XYZ file of C-alpha atoms in Angstrom:
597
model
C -16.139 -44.207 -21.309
C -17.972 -41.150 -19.463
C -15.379 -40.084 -16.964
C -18.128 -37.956 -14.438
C -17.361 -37.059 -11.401
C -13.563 -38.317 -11.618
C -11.902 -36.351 -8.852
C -14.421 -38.131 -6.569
C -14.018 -41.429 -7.908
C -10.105 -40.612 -7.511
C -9.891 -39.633 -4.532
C -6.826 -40.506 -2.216
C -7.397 -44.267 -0.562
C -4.016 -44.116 1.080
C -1.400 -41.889 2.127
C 0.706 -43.282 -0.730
C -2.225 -41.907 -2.936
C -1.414 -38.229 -2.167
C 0.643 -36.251 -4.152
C 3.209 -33.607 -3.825
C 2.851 -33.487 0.227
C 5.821 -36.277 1.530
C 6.680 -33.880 4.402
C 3.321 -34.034 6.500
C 2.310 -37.590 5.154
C 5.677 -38.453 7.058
C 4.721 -36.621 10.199
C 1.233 -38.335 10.486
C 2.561 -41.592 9.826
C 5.382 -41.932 12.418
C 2.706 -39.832 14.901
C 0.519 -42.564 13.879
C 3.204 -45.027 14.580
C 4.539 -43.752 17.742
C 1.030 -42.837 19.647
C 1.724 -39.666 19.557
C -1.089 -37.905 17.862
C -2.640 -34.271 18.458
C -6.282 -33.779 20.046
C -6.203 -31.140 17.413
C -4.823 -30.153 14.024
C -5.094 -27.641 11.184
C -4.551 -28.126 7.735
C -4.258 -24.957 5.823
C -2.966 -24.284 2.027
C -3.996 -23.209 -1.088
C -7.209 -24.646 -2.672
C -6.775 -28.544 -4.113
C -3.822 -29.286 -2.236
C -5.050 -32.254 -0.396
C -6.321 -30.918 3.164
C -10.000 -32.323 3.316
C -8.255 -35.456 1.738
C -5.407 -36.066 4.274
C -8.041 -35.370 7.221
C -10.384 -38.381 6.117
C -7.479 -40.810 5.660
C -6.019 -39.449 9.208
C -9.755 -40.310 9.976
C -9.377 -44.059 8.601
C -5.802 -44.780 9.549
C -7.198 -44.088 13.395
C -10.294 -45.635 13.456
C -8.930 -48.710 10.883
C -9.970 -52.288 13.014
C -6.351 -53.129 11.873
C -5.354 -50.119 13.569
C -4.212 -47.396 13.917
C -2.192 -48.144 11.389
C 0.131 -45.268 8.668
C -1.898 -47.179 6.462
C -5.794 -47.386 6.199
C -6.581 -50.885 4.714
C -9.861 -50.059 3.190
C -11.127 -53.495 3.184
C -12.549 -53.179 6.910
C -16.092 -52.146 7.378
C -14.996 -49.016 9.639
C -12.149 -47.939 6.273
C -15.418 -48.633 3.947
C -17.956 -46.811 5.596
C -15.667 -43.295 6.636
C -14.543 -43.450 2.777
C -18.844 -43.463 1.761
C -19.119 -41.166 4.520
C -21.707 -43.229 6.582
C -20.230 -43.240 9.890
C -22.288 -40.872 12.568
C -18.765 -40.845 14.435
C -16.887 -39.264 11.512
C -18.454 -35.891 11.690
C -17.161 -33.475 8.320
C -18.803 -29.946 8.609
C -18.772 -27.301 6.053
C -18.088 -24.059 8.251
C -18.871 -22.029 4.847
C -22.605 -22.697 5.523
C -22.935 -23.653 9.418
C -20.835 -20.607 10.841
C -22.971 -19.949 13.306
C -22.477 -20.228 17.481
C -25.224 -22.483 17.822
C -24.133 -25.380 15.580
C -20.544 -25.479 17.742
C -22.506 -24.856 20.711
C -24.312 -28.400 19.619
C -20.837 -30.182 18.630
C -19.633 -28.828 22.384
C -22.582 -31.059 24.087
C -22.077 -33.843 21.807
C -17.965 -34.539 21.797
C -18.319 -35.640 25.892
C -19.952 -38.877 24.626
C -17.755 -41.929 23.678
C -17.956 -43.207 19.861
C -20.454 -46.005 19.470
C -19.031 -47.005 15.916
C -15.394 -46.626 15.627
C -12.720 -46.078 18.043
C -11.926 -42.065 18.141
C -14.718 -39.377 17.364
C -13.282 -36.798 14.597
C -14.824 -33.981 13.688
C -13.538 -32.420 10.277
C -14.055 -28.420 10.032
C -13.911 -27.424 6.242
C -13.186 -23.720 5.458
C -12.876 -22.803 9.285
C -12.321 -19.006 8.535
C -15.570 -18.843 8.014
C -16.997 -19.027 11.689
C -17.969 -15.823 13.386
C -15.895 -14.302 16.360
C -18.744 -16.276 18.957
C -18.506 -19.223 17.243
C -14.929 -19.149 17.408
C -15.290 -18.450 21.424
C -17.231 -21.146 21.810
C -15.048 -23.925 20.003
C -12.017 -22.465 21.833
C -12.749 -24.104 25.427
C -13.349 -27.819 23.898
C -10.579 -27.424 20.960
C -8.052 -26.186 24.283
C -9.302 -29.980 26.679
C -11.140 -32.382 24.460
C -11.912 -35.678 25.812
C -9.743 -38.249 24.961
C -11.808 -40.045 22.478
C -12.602 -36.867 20.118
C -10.076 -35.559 17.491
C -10.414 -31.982 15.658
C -8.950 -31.444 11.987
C -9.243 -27.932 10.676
C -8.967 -27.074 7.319
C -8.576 -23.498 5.893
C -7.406 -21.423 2.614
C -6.727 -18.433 4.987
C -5.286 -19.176 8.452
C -4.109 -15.186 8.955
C -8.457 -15.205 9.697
C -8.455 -17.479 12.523
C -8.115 -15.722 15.488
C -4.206 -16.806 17.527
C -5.759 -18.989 20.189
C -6.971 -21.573 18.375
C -4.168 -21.650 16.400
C -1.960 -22.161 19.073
C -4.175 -25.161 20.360
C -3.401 -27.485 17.392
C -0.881 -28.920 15.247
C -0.130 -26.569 11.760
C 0.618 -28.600 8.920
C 1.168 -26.374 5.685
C 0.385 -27.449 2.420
C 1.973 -26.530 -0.689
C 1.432 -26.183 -4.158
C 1.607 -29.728 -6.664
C 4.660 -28.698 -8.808
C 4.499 -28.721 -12.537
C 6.076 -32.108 -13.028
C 4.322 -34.052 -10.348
C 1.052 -33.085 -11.308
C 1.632 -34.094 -15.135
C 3.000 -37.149 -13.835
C 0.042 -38.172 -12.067
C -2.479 -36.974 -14.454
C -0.639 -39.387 -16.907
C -0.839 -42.210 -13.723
C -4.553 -41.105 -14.171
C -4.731 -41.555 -17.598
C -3.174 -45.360 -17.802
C -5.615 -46.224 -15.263
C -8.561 -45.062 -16.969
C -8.124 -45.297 -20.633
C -7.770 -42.272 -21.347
C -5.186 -41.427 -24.813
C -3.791 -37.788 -23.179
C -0.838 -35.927 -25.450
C 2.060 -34.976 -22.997
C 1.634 -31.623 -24.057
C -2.035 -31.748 -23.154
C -1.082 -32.644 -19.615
C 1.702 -29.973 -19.312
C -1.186 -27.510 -20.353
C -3.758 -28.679 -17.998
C -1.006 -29.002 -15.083
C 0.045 -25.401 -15.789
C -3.428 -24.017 -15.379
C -4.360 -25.779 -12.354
C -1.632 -23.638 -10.839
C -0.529 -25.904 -8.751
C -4.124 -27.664 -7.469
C -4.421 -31.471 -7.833
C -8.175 -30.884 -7.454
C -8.634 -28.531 -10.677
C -6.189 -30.628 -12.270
C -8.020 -33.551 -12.354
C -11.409 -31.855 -12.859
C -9.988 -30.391 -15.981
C -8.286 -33.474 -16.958
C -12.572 -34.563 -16.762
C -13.932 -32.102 -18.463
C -11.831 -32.739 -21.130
C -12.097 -36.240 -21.621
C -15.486 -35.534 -21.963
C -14.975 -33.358 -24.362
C -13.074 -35.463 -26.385
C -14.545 -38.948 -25.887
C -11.237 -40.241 -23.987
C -8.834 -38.259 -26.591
C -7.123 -35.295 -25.071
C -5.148 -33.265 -27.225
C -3.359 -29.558 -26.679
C -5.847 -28.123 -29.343
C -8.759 -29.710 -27.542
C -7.459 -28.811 -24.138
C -6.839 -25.417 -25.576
C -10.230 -25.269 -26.917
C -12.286 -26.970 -23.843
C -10.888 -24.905 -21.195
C -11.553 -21.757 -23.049
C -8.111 -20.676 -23.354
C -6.052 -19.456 -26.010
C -2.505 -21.320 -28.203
C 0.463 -20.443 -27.042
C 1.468 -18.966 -30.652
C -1.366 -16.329 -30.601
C 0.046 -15.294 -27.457
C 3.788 -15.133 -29.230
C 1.878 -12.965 -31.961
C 0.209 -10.508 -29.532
C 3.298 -10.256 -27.830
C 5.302 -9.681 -30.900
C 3.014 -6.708 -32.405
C 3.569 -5.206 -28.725
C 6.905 -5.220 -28.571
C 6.603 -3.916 -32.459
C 3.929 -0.961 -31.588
C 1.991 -2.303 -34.484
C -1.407 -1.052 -33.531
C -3.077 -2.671 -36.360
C -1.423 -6.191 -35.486
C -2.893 -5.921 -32.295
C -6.396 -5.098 -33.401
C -6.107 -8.118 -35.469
C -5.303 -10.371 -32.880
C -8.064 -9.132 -30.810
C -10.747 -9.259 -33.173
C -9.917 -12.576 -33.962
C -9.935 -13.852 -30.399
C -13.451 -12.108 -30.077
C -14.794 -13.723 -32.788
C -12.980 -17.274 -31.573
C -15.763 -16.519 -28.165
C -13.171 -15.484 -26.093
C -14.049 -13.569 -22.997
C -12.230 -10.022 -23.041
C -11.450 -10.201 -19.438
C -9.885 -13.819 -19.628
C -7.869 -13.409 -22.534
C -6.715 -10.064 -20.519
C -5.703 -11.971 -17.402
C -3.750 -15.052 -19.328
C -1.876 -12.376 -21.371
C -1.301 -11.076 -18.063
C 0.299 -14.518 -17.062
C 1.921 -14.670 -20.617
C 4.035 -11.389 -19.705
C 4.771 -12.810 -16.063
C 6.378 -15.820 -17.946
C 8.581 -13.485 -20.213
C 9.829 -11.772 -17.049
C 10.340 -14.982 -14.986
C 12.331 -16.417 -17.877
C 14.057 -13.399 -17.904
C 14.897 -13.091 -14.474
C 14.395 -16.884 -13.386
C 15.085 -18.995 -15.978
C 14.947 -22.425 -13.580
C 11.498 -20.872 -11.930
C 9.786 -20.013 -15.312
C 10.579 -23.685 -16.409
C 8.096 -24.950 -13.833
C 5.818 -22.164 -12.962
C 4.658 -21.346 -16.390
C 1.331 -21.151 -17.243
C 0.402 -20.013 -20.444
C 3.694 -21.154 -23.069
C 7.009 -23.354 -23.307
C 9.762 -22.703 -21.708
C 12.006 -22.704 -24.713
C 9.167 -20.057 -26.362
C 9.442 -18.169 -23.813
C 12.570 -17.655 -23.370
C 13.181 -16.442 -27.284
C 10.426 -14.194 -26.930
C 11.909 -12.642 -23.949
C 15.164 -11.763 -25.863
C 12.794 -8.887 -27.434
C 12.194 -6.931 -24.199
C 13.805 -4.551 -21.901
C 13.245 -6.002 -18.456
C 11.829 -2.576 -17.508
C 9.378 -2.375 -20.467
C 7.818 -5.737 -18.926
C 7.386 -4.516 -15.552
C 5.715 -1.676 -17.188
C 3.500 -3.770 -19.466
C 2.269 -5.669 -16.582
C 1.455 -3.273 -14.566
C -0.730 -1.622 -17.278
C -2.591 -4.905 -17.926
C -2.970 -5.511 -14.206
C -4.385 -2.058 -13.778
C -7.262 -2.291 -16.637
C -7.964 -5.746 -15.884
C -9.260 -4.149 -12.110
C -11.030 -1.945 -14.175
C -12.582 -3.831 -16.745
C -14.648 -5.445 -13.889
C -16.721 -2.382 -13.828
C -16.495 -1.671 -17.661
C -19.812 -1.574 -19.773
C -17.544 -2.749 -22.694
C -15.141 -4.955 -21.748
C -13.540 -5.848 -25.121
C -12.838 -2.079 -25.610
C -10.682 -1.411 -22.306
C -9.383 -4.350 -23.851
C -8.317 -2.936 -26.841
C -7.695 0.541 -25.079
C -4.927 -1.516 -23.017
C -3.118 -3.193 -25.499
C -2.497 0.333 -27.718
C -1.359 2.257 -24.241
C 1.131 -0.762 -24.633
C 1.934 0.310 -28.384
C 1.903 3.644 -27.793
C 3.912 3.979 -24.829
C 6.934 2.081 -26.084
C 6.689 4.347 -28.954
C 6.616 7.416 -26.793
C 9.293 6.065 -24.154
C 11.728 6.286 -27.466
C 10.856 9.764 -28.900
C 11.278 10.234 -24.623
C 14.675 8.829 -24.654
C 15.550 10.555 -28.021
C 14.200 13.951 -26.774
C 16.549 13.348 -23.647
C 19.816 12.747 -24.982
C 19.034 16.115 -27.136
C 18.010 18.403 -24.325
C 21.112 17.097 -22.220
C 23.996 17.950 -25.089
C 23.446 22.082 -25.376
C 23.792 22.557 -21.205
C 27.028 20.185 -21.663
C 28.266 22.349 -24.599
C 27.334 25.299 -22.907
C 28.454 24.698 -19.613
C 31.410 27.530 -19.350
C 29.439 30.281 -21.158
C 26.933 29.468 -18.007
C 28.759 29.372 -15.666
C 29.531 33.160 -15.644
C 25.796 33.844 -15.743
C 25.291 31.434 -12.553
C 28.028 33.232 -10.504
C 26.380 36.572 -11.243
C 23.327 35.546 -10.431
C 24.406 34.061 -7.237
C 26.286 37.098 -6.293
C 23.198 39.075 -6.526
C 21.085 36.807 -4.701
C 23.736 37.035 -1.751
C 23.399 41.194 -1.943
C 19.900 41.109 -1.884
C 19.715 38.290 1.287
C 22.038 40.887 2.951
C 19.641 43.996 2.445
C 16.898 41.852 3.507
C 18.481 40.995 6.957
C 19.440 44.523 7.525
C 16.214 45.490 6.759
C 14.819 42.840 9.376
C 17.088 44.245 12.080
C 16.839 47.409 11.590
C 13.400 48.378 11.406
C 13.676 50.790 8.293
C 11.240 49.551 5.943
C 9.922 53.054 5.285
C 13.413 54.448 4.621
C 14.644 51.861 2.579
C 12.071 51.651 0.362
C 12.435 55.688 -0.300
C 15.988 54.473 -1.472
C 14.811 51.245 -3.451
C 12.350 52.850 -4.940
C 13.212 56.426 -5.138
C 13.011 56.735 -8.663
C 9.770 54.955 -8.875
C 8.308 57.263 -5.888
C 9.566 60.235 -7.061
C 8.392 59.995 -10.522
C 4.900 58.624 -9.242
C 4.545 62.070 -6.770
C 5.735 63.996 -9.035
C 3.363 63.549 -11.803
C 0.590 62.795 -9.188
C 0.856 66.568 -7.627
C 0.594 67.823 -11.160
C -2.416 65.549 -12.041
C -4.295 64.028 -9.485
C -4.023 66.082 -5.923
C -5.809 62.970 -4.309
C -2.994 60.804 -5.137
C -1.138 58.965 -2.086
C 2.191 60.432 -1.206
C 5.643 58.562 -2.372
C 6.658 57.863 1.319
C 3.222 55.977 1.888
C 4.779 53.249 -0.940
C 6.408 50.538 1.420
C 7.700 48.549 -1.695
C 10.750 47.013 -1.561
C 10.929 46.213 -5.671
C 10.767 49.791 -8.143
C 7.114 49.971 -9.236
C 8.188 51.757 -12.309
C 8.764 49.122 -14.860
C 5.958 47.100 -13.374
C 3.080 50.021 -13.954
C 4.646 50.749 -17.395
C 4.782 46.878 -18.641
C 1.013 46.663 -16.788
C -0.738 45.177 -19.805
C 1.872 44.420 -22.585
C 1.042 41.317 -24.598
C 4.157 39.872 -23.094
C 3.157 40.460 -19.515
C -0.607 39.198 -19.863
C 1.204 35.983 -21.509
C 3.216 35.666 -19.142
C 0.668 36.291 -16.007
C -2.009 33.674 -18.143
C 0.095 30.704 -16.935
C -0.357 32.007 -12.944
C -2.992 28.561 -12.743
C -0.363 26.240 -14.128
C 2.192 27.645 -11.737
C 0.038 27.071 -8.310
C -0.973 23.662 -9.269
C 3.086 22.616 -10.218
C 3.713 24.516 -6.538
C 0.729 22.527 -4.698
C 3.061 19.028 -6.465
C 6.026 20.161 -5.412
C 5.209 21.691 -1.784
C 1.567 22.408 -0.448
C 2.888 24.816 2.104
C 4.510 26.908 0.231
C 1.109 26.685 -2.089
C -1.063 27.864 0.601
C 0.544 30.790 1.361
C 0.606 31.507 -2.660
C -2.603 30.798 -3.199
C -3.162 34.153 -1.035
C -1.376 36.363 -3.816
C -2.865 37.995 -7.373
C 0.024 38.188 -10.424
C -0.668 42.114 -11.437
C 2.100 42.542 -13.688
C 5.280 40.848 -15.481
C 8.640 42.871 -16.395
C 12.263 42.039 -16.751
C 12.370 38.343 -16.436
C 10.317 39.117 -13.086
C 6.396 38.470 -11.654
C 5.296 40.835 -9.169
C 2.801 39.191 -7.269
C -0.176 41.710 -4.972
C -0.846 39.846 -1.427
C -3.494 40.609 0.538
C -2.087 39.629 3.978
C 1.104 40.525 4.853
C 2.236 37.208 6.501
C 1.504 35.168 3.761
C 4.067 37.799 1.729
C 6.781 37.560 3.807
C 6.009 33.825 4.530
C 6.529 33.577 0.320
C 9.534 35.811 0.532
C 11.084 33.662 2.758
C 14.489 31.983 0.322
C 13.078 28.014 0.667
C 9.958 29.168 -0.414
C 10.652 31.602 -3.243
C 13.039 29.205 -4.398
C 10.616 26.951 -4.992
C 8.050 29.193 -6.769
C 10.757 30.646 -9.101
C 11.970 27.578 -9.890
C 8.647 26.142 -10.827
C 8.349 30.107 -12.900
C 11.389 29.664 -15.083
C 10.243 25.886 -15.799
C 6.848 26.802 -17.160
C 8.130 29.956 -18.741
C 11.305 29.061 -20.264
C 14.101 31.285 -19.057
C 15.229 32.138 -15.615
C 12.166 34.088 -14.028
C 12.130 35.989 -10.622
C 9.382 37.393 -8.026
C 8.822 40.208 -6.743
C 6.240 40.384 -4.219
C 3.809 43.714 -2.955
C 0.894 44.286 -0.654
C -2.536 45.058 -2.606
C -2.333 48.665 -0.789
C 1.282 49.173 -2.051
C -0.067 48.264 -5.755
C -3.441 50.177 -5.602
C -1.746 53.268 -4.111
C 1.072 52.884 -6.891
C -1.515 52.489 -9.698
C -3.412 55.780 -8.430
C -0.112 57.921 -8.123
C 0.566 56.731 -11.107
C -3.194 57.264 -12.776
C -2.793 60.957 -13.357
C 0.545 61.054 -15.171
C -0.887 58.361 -17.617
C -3.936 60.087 -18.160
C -1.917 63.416 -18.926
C 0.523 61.317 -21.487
C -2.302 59.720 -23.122
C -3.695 63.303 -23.734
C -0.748 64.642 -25.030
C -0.358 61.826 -27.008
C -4.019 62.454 -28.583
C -3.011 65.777 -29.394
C 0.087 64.552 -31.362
C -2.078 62.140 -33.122
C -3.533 65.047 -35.354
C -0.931 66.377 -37.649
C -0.692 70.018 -38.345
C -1.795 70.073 -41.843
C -5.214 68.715 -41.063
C -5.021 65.286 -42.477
C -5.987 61.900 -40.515
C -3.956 61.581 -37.011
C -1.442 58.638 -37.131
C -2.431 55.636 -35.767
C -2.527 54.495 -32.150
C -1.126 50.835 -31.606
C -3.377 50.497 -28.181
C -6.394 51.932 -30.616
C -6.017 49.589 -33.424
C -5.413 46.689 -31.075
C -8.620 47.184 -29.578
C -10.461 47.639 -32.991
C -8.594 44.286 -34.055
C -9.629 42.299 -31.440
C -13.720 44.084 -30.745
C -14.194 45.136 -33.943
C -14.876 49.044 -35.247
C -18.401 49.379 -34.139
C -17.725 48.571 -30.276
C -14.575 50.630 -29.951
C -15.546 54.128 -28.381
C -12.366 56.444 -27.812
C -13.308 59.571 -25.026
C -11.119 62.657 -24.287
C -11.090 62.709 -20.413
């Protein structure tokens, strides 16, 4: 038996015929009953659910010549006709393709004349979303006063795009989804009727991907009967709609929760060479993974909302994941399968997906592991650091308290002579003995000793230390972009004693980083990427240049007494030079020139 075009051959004759909707079939009927029926209603839902269906039996049961009755007969001529859709009265329009202002302009001139076939003009508007904003205006006047012969039914997937005035002219009926039960039910009905040999389990498959629609129910239940010749088994079903068993599923899922990569590419290669689409198999796995959390979390919900498996599989399968690891898996698969819209190769992202799933369960362990091992030393440690800590904060409260009296008092110049004495004096001094040009020690305004900073001034430890400077502004721009901006202003010249001295060109965006929020931040984010408590000490480029060329002259005289030490007194080859051999390690012998300034 060909079974073609079954959902339209099926179609609901009564309102006993429709399924999984007993709240508004109740409502129309006593309406019906009572004479109380609506110039106006609208039928929204999801796709399937019976809205164009209930509006042509609401169309019979008025217009019935044994009527109106709850019940069309369908043995009148009017019942006959609306159900073959002959009847100029019974107007169904498709607003998906006449959205336009001038076909409701034309339904506006024709609803003021009286029905010349049946007793009440109805005008069914499929997909009603669909009309533009003018079209909309236009219906709004009529849908608000109709004459009292015309009836409007309003269908939609997606009421939130009507606009609120016509909702609020007619009667909201919501439909609902077919559960999982009543649709196998009825597909079995189906199946009686037409001679059709269905396995339970078939139906239970085909009800669970229909999702809840009698409409893609029964067209499934058609295009597998087709399939089969009138025998509809789970394999066939399985097979026909494309989709995969429920036990390759179980398999996939198992070498996932394993992190066996190589299970995985298995499974994948075989569904590829089964003709499985990549983005498909993606989005039932999805569903599979949904299912293990439902049955996990909802053990009554996953037994009628699954799609893809058993309940009883399910829930065993479950038992092997941490309810966390499958929110995490599904929002991985839900994220590639946006991508793999756009993907050249879509059975690779496929593949790429399911080994971030292997490979992050394997890293969130060597995580956890690497966790519980950093946390035991600061617990074991905890009174030998807690010494350190108060030191530390006892010196961070001396140096807040210079810092205010500095602000109040005015005496940057003076307390920088005392700060830095021994950095200034040492500086002048050598500079008057070697470079007369140099810049006096009173002219040094910095509030950190310079000393340890010039000497350290290109140690392999400091230019280690000052190579991580573009780490340390992007893990400041995370943390706070503020205190970033003003950073971003600053050059790291030199590294020395657990400490960074940073050069700023402007001098707000210095004392904006000196400010205790903000340096708190930047050190914290130092002793993170360096590894030990690090602090900062901050300088104006003037400060630094005019330190670097009071300081110029007493290096150049120490490097040339240092040359003359370098040639021993008997004649023989000078000693070596660490900075000298350095530099003919890393440039090689033939680029190194040495010059006696």
């Amino acid at each position: 038996m060909a079974h073609i075009a079954l959902y339209r051959a099926l179609r609901p004759q009564t309102f006993r015929d429709m399924v999984g909707q007993p709240h508004i079939v109740q409502t129309l009927q006593n309406a019906i009953r009572e004479d109380r029926l609506s110039h106006a209603y609208l039928f929204s839902g999801p796709r399937g659910t019976g809205k164009t269906s209930t509006a042509r039996l609401l169309a019979k049961a008025i217009n019935c010549e044994r009527g109106p009755t709850p019940e069309p007969c369908n043995e009148c001529e009017s019942c006959k006709r609306i159900t073959a859709g002959s009847v100029m009265d019974v107007v169904e329009i498709d607003a998906a393709s006449n959205r336009g202002v001038e076909e409701i302009r034309d339904i506006r001139d024709k609803v003021k004349y009286a029905p010349t076939e049946v007793r009440r003009k109805v005008y069914i508007i499929d997909e009603v979303h669909m009309l533009t904003t003018e079209a909309f205006n236009a219906l709004l006047k009529t849908l608000e006063e109709p004459p009292a012969h015309v009836m409007f039914m309003l269908a939609t997937t997606e009421p939130h795009r009507l606009p609120p005035t016509i909702i609020s002219r007619c009667q909201r009926f919501e439909f609902r989804r077919v559960s999982l039960e009543e649709q196998a039910e009825w597909l079995q009905d189906i199946c009686r009727k037409e001679g059709i040999r269905a396995e339970d389990e078939a139906l239970v498959y085909i009800s669970r991907l229909s999702d809840g629609g009698m409409r893609d129910a029964l067209s499934l239940l058609d295009q597998i009967s087709s399939f089969t010749g009138g025998q509809v088994t789970l394999h066939d079903a399985v097979e026909a709609t494309g989709g995969l068993p429920s036990e390759q599923f179980g398999r996939l899922a198992a070498a996932v929760r394993d992190s066996d990569a190589a299970a995985v590419l298995r499974e994948v290669d075989e569904m590829m060479r089964a003709g499985k689409s990549a983005d498909k198999c993606l989005e039932q796995l999805m569903h599979y993974f949904r299912d293990l959390l439902l049955a996990q979390l909802a053990p009554q919900a996953a037994a009628s909302a699954g799609r893809v498996a058993a309940p009883g599989e399910l829930r065993a399968m479950a038992e092997g994941f941490p309810r966390e690891r499958l929110f995490s898996i599904i929002d991985v698969l839900n994220r590639y399968q946006a991508e793999m819209k756009y993907a050249a190769h879509p059975q690779t992202m496929f593949e790429i997906a399911l080994l971030k799933l292997c490979a992050s369960d394997a890293d969130a362990a060597s995580a956890d592991g690497a966790a519980q091992a950093a946390s035991a030393p600061p617990r074991a440690s905890a009174a030998a650091g807690g010494a350190d800590l108060q030191r530390l904060q006892q010196q961070v409260a001396h140096l807040e308290r210079r810092l205010e009296e500095l602000q109040r008092g005015g005496g940057i110049a003076s307390a920088s002579a005392q700060a830095g004495g021994g950095a200034a004096g040492g500086l002048s001094a050598r500079g008057r003995g070697s470079a007369p040009g140099a810049a006096p020690a009173k002219s040094l305004r910095s509030r950190v000793k310079l000393d340890p900073f010039l000497a350290a001034r290109g140690a392999p430890n400091s230019l280690q230390a000052l190579s991580k400077w573009p780490q340390v502004l992007q893990r400041v721009k995370e943390e706070r972009v503020t205190v970033h901006a003003w950073l971003v202003d600053g050059e790291p010249v030199s590294y020395a004693d657990d400490t960074v001295l940073v050069a700023f060109r402007n001098t707000i965006h210095r004392e904006t980083t000196e400010k205790p929020a903000n340096k708190q931040v930047i050190e914290g984010v130092l002793s993170a990427l360096l590894g030990h408590p690090t602090q900062l000490a901050t300088v104006t480029q003037k400060e630094w240049q005019d330190a670097l060329a009071a300081g110029g002259g007493a290096l150049r005289e120490e490097a040339a007494a240092e040359e003359l030490r370098l040639v021993p007194e008997d004649g023989g080859e000078p000693a070596g030079e660490p900075l000298v051999d350095e530099a003919v390690r890393l440039f090689g012998e033939e680029l190194v020139v040495i010059k006696d300034e």
